[in-house]
Short mmCIF file of C-alpha atoms in Angstrom, two decimals:
data_model
loop_
_atom_site.label_atom_id
_atom_site.label_comp_id
_atom_site.label_asym_id
_atom_site.label_seq_id
_atom_site.Cartn_x
_atom_site.Cartn_y
_atom_site.Cartn_z
CA UNK A 1 27.27 109.65 -8.55
CA UNK A 2 30.92 108.43 -8.48
CA UNK A 3 32.49 107.66 -11.54
CA UNK A 4 35.81 105.53 -11.65
CA UNK A 5 38.32 106.37 -14.14
CA UNK A 6 40.97 103.79 -15.52
CA UNK A 7 44.20 105.44 -15.92
CA UNK A 8 45.06 105.93 -19.63
CA UNK A 9 47.81 107.54 -21.67
CA UNK A 10 46.06 109.11 -24.89
CA UNK A 11 49.13 109.42 -26.55
CA UNK A 12 49.69 105.79 -26.37
CA UNK A 13 46.68 103.19 -27.04
CA UNK A 14 46.42 99.97 -24.26
CA UNK A 15 48.10 97.52 -26.39
CA UNK A 16 45.23 94.71 -28.75
CA UNK A 17 43.71 91.83 -27.82
CA UNK A 18 42.86 88.88 -30.35
CA UNK A 19 40.73 86.60 -28.40
CA UNK A 20 38.74 82.91 -29.96
CA UNK A 21 35.44 83.13 -30.50
CA UNK A 22 32.84 82.23 -27.00
CA UNK A 23 36.01 83.12 -24.97
CA UNK A 24 35.45 85.75 -22.49
CA UNK A 25 37.25 88.93 -22.20
CA UNK A 26 37.82 92.70 -20.88
CA UNK A 27 38.78 96.14 -22.74
CA UNK A 28 39.95 99.12 -21.50
CA UNK A 29 38.40 102.30 -22.72
CA UNK A 30 40.26 102.84 -26.18
CA UNK A 31 41.61 99.17 -26.47
CA UNK A 32 40.25 96.61 -29.59
CA UNK A 33 39.93 92.90 -29.75
CA UNK A 34 40.39 91.64 -33.06
CA UNK A 35 38.17 88.03 -32.75
CA UNK A 36 40.29 85.78 -34.46
CA UNK A 37 39.13 83.79 -37.48
CA UNK A 38 36.30 86.67 -37.98
CA UNK A 39 37.71 89.68 -39.05
CA UNK A 40 35.81 91.56 -36.31
CA UNK A 41 37.51 94.60 -34.44
CA UNK A 42 35.57 95.08 -30.98
CA UNK A 43 36.76 98.86 -29.70
CA UNK A 44 35.31 100.30 -26.26
CA UNK A 45 34.76 103.32 -26.69
CA UNK A 46 33.91 104.62 -23.69
CA UNK A 47 32.36 104.68 -20.41
CA UNK A 48 29.82 106.97 -20.00
CA UNK A 49 27.97 106.50 -16.14
CA UNK A 50 29.53 104.29 -13.70
CA UNK A 51 27.33 103.31 -10.38
CA UNK A 52 29.12 99.99 -9.58
CA UNK A 53 30.42 99.81 -6.05
CA UNK A 54 33.99 101.48 -5.49
CA UNK A 55 36.80 99.11 -5.16
CA UNK A 56 37.74 98.03 -1.99
CA UNK A 57 34.03 99.11 -0.47
CA UNK A 58 31.06 96.91 0.23
CA UNK A 59 27.74 97.85 -0.97
CA UNK A 60 24.41 96.94 -0.32
CA UNK A 61 23.02 97.55 -3.93
CA UNK A 62 25.42 98.20 -6.55
CA UNK A 63 24.60 100.58 -9.78
CA UNK A 64 24.99 100.07 -13.43
CA UNK A 65 27.72 100.65 -15.56
CA UNK A 66 27.27 102.04 -19.18
CA UNK A 67 29.74 101.89 -22.06
CA UNK A 68 29.59 102.11 -25.56
CA UNK A 69 31.68 100.04 -28.23
CA UNK A 70 32.50 99.66 -31.60
CA UNK A 71 32.39 96.70 -33.82
CA UNK A 72 34.13 96.99 -37.33
CA UNK A 73 34.87 94.55 -39.93
CA UNK A 74 38.57 94.35 -40.61
CA UNK A 75 39.71 96.20 -44.12
CA UNK A 76 42.65 93.62 -44.46
CA UNK A 77 40.58 90.29 -43.43
CA UNK A 78 40.80 87.55 -46.08
CA UNK A 79 37.21 86.02 -46.07
CA UNK A 80 38.36 83.41 -49.06
CA UNK A 81 39.67 80.55 -47.95
#
């Protein structure tokens, strides 16, 4: 089963992004998204299984990908306006 690996420097995590609620976004393993105005932090913690078709290859069928995410509330978010 082929595995895809994104080259990530473990000593330097990818930069945090700040998408708006309802906006589609992409995360690299170890990257976080601070959802604007919500206090939620979404992190992609891993990709334990990836059976998708490899890049630059046409496949008749592409398999599933399994990801693990973590969702937390920012400890510094002010819920009162």
